[in-house]
Coordinates of C-alpha atoms and ligand atoms in Angstrom, one line a residue:
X219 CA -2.2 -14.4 15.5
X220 CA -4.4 -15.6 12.7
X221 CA -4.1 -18.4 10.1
X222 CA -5.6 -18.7 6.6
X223 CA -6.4 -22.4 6.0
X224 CA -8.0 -23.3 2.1
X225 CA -8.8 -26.3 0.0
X226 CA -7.4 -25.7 -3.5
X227 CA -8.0 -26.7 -7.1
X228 CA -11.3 -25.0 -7.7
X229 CA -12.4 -22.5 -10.0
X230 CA -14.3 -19.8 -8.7
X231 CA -16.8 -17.3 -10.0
X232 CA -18.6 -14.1 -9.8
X233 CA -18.3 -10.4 -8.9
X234 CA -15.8 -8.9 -6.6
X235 CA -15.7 -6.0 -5.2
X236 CA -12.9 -3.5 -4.4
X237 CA -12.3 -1.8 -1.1
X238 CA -10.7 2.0 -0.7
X239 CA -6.6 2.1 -1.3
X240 CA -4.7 0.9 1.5
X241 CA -1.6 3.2 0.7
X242 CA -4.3 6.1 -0.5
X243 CA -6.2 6.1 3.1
X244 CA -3.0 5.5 5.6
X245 CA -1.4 8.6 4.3
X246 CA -5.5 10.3 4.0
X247 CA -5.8 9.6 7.6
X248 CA -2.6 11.7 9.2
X249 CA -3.0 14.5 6.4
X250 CA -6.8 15.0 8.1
X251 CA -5.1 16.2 10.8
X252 CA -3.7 19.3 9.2
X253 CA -7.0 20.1 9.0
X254 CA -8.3 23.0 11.2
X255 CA -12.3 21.8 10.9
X256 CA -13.4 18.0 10.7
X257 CA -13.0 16.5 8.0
X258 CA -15.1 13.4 7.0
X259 CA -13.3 10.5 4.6
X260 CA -15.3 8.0 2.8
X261 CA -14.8 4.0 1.2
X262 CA -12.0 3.9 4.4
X263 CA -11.0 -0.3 3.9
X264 CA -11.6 -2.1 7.5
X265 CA -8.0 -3.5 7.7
X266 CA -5.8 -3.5 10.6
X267 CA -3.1 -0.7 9.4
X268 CA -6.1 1.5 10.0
X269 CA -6.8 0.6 13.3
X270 CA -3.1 1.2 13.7
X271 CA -3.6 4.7 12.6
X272 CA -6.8 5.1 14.7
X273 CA -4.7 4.5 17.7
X274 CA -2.6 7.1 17.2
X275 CA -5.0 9.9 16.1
X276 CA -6.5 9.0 19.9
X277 CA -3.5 9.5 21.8
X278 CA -2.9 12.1 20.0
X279 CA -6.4 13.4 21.1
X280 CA -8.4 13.8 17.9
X281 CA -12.0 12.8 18.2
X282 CA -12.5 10.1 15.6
X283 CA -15.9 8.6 14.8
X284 CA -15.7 5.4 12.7
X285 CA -18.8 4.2 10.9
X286 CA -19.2 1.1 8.3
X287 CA -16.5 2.9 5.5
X288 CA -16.2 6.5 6.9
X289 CA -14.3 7.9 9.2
X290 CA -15.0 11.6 10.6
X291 CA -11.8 13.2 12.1
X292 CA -11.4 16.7 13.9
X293 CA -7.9 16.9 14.8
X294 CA -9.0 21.0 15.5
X295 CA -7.9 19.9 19.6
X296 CA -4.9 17.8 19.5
X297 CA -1.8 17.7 21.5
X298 CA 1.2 17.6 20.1
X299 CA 2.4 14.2 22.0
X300 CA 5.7 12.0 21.2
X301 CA 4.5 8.9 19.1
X302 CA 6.3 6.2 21.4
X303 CA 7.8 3.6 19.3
X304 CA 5.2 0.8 20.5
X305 CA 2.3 2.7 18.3
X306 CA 4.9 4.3 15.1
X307 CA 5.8 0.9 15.0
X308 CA 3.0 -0.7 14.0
X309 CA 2.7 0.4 10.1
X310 CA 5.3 2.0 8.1
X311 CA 2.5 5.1 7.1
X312 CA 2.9 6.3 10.6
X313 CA 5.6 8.3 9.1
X314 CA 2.9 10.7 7.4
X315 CA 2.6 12.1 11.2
X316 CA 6.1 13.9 10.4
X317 CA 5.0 15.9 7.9
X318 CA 1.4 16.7 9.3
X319 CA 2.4 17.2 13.0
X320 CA 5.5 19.5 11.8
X321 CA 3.7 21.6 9.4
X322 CA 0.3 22.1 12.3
X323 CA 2.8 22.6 15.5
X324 CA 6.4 23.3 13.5
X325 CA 7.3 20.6 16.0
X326 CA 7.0 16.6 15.8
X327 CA 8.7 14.3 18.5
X328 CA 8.2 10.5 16.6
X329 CA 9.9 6.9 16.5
X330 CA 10.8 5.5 13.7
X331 CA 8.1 3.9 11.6
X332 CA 7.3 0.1 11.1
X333 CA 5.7 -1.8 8.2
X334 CA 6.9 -4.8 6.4
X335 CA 10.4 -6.0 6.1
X336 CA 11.2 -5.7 2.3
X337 CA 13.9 -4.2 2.6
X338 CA 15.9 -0.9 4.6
X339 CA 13.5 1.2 3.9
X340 CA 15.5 4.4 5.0
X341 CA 13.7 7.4 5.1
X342 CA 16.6 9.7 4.3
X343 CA 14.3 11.8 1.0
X344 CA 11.8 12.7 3.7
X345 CA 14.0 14.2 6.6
X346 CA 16.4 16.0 3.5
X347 CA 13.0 17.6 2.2
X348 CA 11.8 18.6 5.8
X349 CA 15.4 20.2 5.9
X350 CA 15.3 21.9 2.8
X351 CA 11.8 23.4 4.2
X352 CA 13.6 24.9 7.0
X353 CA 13.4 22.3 9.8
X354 CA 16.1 21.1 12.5
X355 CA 16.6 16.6 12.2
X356 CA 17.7 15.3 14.9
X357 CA 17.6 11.2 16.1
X358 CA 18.5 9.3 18.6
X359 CA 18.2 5.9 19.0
X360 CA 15.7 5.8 16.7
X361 CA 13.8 9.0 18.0
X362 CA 13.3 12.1 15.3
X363 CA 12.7 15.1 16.9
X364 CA 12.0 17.6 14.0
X365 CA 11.6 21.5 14.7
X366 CA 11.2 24.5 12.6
X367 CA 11.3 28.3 13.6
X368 CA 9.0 28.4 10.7
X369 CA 9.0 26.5 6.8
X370 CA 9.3 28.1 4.0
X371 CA 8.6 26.8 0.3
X372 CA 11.6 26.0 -1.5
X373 CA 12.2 23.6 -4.8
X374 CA 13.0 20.0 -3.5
X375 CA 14.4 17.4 -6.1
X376 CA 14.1 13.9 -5.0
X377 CA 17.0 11.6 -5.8
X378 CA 14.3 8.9 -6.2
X379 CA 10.6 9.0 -7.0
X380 CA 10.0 7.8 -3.3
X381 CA 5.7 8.0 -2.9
X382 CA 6.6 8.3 1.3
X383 CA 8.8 11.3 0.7
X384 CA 6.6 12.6 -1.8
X385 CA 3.3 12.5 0.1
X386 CA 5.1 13.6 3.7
X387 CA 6.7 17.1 2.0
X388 CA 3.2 17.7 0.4
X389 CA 2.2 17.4 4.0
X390 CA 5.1 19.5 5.2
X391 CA 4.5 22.3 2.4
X392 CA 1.0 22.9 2.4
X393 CA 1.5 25.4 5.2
X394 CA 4.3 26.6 4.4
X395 CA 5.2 29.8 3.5
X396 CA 5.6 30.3 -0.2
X397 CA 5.8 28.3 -3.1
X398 CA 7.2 24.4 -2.7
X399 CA 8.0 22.7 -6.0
X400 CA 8.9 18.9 -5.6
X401 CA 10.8 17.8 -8.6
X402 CA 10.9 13.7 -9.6
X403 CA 8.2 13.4 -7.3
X404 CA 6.2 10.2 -7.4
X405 CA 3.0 9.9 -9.7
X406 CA 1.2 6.4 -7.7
X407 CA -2.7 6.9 -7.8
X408 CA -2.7 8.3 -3.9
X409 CA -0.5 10.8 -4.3
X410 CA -3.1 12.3 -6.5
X411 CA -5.8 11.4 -4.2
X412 CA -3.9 12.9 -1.2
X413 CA -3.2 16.2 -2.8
X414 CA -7.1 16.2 -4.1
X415 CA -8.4 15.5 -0.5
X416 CA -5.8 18.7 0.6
X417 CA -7.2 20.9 -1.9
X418 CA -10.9 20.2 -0.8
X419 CA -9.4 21.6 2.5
X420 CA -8.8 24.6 0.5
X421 CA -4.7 23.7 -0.4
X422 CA -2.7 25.1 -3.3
X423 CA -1.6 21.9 -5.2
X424 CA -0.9 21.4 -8.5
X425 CA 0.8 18.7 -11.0
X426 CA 0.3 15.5 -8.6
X427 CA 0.1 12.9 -11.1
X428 CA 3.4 14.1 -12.7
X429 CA 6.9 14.2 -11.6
X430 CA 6.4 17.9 -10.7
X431 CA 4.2 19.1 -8.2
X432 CA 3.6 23.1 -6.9
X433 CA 2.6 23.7 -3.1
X434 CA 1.6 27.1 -2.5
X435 CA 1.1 27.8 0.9
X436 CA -2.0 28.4 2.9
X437 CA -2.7 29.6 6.5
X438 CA -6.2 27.7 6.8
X439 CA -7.8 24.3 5.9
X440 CA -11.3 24.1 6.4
X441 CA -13.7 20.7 6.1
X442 CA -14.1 18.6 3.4
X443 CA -15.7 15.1 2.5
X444 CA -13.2 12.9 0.3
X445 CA -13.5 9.5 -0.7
X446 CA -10.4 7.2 -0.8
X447 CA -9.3 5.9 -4.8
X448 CA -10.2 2.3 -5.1
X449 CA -6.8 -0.1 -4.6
X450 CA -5.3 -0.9 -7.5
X451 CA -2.9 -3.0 -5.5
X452 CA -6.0 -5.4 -4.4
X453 CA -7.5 -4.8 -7.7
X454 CA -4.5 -6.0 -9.6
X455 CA -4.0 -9.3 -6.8
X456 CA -7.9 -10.2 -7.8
X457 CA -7.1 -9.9 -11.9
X458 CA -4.1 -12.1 -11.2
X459 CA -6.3 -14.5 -9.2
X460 CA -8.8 -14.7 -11.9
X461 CA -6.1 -15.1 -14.6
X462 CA -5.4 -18.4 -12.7
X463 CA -8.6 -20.1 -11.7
X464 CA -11.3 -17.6 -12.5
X465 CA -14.5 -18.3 -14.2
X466 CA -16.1 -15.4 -15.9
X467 CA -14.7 -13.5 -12.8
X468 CA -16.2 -9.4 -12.8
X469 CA -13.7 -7.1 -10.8
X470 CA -15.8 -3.9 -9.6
X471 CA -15.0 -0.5 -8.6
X472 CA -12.0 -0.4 -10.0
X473 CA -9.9 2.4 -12.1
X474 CA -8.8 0.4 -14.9
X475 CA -6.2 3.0 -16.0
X476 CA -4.3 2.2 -12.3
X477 CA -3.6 -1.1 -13.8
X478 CA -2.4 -0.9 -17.4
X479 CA 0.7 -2.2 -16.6
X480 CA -0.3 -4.7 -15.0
X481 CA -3.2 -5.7 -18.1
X482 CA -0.6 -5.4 -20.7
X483 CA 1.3 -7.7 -18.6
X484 CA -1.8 -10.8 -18.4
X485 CA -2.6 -9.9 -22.1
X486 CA 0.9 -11.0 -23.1
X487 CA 0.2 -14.2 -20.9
X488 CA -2.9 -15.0 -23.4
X489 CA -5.2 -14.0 -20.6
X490 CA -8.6 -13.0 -22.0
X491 CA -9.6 -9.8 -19.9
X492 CA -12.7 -7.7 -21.2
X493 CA -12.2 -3.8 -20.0
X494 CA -15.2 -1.9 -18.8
X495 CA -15.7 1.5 -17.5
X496 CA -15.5 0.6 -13.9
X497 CA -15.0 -3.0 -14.0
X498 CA -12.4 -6.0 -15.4
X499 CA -13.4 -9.0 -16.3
X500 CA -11.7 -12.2 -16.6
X501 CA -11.7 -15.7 -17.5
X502 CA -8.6 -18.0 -17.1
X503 CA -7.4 -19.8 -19.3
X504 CA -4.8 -22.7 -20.2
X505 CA -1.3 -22.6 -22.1
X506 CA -0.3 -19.0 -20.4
X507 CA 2.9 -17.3 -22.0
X508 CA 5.6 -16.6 -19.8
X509 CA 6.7 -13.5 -19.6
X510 CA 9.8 -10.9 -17.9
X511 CA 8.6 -8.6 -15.1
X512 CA 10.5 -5.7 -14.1
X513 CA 9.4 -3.7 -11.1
X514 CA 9.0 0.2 -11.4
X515 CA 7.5 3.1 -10.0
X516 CA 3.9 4.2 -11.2
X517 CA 3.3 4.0 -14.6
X518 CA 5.6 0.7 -14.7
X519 CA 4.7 -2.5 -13.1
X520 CA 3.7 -2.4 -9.1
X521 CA 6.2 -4.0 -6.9
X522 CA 3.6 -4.6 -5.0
X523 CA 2.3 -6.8 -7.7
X524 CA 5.3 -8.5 -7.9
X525 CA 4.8 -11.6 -5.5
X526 CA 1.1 -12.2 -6.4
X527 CA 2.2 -12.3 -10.2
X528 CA 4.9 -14.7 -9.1
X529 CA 2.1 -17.2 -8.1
X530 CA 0.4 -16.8 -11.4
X531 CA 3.9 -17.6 -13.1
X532 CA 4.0 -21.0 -11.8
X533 CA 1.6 -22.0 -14.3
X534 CA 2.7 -20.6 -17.2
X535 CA 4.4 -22.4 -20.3
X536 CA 8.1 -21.7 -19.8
X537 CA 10.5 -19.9 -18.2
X538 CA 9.5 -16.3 -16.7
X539 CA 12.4 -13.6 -14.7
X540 CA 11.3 -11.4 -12.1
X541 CA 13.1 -8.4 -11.7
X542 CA 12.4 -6.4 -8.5
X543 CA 14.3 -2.8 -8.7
X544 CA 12.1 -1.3 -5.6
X545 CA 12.5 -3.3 -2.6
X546 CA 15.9 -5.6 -1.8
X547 CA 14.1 -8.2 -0.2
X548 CA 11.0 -9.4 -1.7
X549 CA 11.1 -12.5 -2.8
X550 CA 10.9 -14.3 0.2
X551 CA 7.6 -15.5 -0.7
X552 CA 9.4 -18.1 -3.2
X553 CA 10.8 -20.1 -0.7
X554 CA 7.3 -20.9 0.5
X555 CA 6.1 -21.2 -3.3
X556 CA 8.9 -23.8 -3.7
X557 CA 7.5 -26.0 -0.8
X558 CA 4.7 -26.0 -2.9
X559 CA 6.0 -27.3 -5.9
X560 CA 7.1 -24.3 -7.3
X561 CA 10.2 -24.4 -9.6
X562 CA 11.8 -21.3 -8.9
X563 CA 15.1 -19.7 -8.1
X564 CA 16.4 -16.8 -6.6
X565 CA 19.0 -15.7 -8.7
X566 CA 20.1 -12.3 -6.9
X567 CA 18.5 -9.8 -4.2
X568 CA 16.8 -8.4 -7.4
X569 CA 16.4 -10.6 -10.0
X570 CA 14.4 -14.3 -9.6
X571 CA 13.2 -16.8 -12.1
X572 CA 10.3 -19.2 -12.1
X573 CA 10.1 -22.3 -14.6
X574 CA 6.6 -23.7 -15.1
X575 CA 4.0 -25.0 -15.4
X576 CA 4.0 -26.5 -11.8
X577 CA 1.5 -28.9 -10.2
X578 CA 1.1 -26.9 -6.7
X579 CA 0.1 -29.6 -3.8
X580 CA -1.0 -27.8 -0.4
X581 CA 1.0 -27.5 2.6
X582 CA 1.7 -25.0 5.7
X583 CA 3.6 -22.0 5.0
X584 CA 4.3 -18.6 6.5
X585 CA 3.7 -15.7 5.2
X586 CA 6.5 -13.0 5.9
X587 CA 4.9 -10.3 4.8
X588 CA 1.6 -8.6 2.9
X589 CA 2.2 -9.2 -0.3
X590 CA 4.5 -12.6 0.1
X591 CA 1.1 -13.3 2.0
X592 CA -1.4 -12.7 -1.2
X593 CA 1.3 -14.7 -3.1
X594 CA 0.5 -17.5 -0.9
X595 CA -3.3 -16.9 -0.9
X596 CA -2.8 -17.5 -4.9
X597 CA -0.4 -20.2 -4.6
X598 CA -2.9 -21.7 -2.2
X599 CA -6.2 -21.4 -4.3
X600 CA -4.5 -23.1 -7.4
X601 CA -2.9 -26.1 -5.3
X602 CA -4.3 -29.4 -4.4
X603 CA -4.8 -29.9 -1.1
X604 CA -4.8 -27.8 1.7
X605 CA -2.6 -24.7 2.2
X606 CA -2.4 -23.7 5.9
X607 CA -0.5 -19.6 5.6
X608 CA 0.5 -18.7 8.9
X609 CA 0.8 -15.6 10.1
X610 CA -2.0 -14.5 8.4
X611 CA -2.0 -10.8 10.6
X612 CA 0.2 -9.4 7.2
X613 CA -2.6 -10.1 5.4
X614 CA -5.2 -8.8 7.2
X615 CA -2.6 -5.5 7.3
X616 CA -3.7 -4.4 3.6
X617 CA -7.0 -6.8 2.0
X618 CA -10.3 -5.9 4.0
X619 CA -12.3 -8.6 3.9
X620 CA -10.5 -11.3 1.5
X621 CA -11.3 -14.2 3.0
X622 CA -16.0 -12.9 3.0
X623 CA -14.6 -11.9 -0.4
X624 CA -13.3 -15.2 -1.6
X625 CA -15.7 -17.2 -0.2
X626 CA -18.0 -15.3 -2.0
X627 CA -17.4 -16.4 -5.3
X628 CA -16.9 -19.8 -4.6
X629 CA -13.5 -20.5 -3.0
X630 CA -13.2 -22.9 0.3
X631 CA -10.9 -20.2 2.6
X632 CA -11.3 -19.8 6.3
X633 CA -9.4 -17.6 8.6
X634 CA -8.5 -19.1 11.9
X635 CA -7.1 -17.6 15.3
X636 CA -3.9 -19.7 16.6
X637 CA -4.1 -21.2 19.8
Ligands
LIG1051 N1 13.9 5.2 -0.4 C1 15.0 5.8 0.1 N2 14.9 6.8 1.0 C2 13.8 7.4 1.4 C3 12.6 6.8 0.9 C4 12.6 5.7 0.0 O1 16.1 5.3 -0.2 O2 13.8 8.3 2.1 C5 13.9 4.1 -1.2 C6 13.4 2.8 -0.6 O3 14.3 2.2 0.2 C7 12.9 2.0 -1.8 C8 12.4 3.1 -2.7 O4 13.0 4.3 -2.3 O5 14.0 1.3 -2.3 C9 10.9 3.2 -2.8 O6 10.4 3.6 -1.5 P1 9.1 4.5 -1.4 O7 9.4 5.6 -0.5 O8 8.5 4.8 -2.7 O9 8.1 3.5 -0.7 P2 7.3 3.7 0.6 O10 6.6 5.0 0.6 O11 8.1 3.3 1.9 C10 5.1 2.9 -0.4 C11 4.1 1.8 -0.1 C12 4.7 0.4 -0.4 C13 5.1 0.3 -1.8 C14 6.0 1.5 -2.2 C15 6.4 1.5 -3.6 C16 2.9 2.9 1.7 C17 2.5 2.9 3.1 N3 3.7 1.9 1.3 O12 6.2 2.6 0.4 O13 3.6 -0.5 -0.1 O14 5.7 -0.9 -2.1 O15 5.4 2.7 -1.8 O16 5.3 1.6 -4.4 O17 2.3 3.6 0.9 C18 2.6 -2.6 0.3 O18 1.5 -2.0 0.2 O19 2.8 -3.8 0.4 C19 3.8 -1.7 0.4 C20 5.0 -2.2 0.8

């Protein structure tokens, strides 16, 4: 177990730079093994969920070499083992394994998947879809064991633009045979990157980005190089960052389209942000507007954005409501925020409001998830004092390198292992 321990109330400047997507390379990493060559993926972030997902490309028998940012993976030999519920456990993207495993071996024996607890997360869109391709559910305690005589393509509507279910029936599809459309399918930045790095292997995809997307099947994949999208997640925690104590603060490698949302959102606070081609830059600044958040899928604003933003909040001018429409539990990062001063109150499962400015002072809280854990990061950089954020393993889940990064450009951060 690992604490974050930093000494607030201090502006910081200078360039930052972001890693690969999290949520682009965790669903990269188990669609590599559809492949029937190596493949070789590029700008891989060194965070723990990957590690997670290194694990159980070895027991399943892939050979995996991991060097600096790229990892090369020939899955050409793999067994088709049961993913015990000690290694599915460990992220929630181990659930891309259904939809790879089922489409190589028409076959996948898997626990149910971990990952933060936001909410029920049920994976209901994903087992429909593999069933509408053909294949046989069944659980028990928690075990799926999915079969298919064979798939066939077939038009899948989602009830909700889930990016899991979405990237898993890609998965399923892309040897299927015939044509699979997915209708009210997700449009997040790694769906597009996932069906990009599938059609380097030599897959039929067309329309990810928008909410319809064709698989036409195919009988071979062969190798590819593919580099993972830049996060727009850890992009968009940095901008808020900046927008609170940043000093001509330079964002790089970063898509700046991925966060339009989220830069009409800081433009509406006041915050001056200058747009390059593959940069942000940003300057923070007093007197911030409040303003209303409502979480939505890609185009709208990130859940996943939700909790940092909420840190920002506590220094605007006024009264701001969160409204959270993903996830039913995320906003357990405001209890922590109120030990800090915040004043904030959850007003439903959904919908929160936070009343500032605030003074923040330091003190030790806990962060119960990743992004309730960049909150607190925030929270923790603005306040006086020292912040001590246990459990600092969420963290270290999703932001590679944050603490080298913040230190960097001036912050006093450290990460600690607990006794
Ligand atoms: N949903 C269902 N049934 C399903 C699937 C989803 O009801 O079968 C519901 C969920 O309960 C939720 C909503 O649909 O209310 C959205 O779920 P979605 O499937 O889109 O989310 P996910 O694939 O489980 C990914 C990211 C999350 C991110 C969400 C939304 C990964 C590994 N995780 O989760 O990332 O919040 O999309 O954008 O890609 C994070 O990075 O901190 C994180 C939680």
């Amino acid at each position: 177990m690992y604490k974050i321990i930093i000494e607030g109330n201090k502006k910081i400047s200078g360039n930052i730079k972001i890693s690969g997507s999290k949520n682009s390379a965790v669903a990269l990493i188990p669609a590599a093994v559809l492949c029937d060559e190596e493949v070789t993926i590029a700008n891989v972030p060194k965070i723990s969920d990957i590690d997670a997902l290194d694990e159980i490309l070895n027991h399943l028998g892939a050979k995996v070499e991991r060097e600096d940012d790229t990892i090369k993976i020939d899955s050409s030999k793999i067994e088709n083992k049961l993913i015990t519920q000690k290694i599915a456990k460990k992220l929630r993207a181990s659930y891309y394994f259904m939809g790879s495993l089922l489409s190589k071996f028409k076959k996948v024996e898997m626990y149910f998947p971990g990952g933060c607890s936001i909410g029920a997360r049920p994976i209901n869109l994903h087992l429909k879809g593999f069933e509408a391709l053909g294949a046989k559910v069944e659980e028990k305690d928690n075990l799926f064991i999915i079969t298919a005589d064979k798939l066939i393509g077939t038009k899948i509507n989602l009830d909700f633009a889930s990016v899991g279910a979405t990237i898993n029936l890609m998965l399923a599809a892309v040897k299927a045979e015939g044509t699979t459309i997915i209708t009210n399918a997700a449009k997040e930045p790694h769906i597009v990157n996932v069906a990009t790095f599938l059609n380097n292997m030599g897959a039929k995809i067309s329309g990810a980005g928008t909410s319809e997307i064709k698989i036409e099947g195919v009988k071979y994949l062969h190798s590819c190089f593919h580099e993972v999208v830049p996060d727009y997640i850890e992009t968009g925690t940095y901008m808020i960052l900046a927008s609170a104590i940043g000093k001509e603060v330079v964002i790089e490698n970063v898509i700046p389209d991925h966060v339009e949302s989220l830069i009409s959102k800081l433009d509406e606070m006041g915050v001056p942000i200058q747009i390059g081609v593959d940069s942000i830059k940003i300057s923070a600044k007093n007197n911030l507007k409040p303003v209303n958040i409502k979480t939505q899928v890609y185009p709208g604003f990130p859940t996943d954005l939700q909790q940092p933003m909420a840190a920002l909040l506590t220094q605007a001018n006024g009264k701001s409501m969160i409204n959270e429409t993903i996830w039913e539990n995320r906003f357990l990062n405001i209890a922590e925020l109120k030990k800090m001063g915040a004043t904030a109150e959850i007003l439903t499962n959904s919908k929160a409001v936070i009343v500032g400015p605030n003074k923040l002072i330091g003190k030790k809280v806990k962060a119960t998830d990743l992004r309730a854990g960049a909150s607190l990061i925030i929270a923790g950089l603005i306040a006086e004092g020292t912040t001590v954020i246990e459990n600092a393993d969420y963290i270290l889940r999703g932001y590679e390198d944050i603490v080298e990064k913040l230190t960097k450009v001036g912050a006093n951060i450290k990460l600690e292992k607990c006794e």
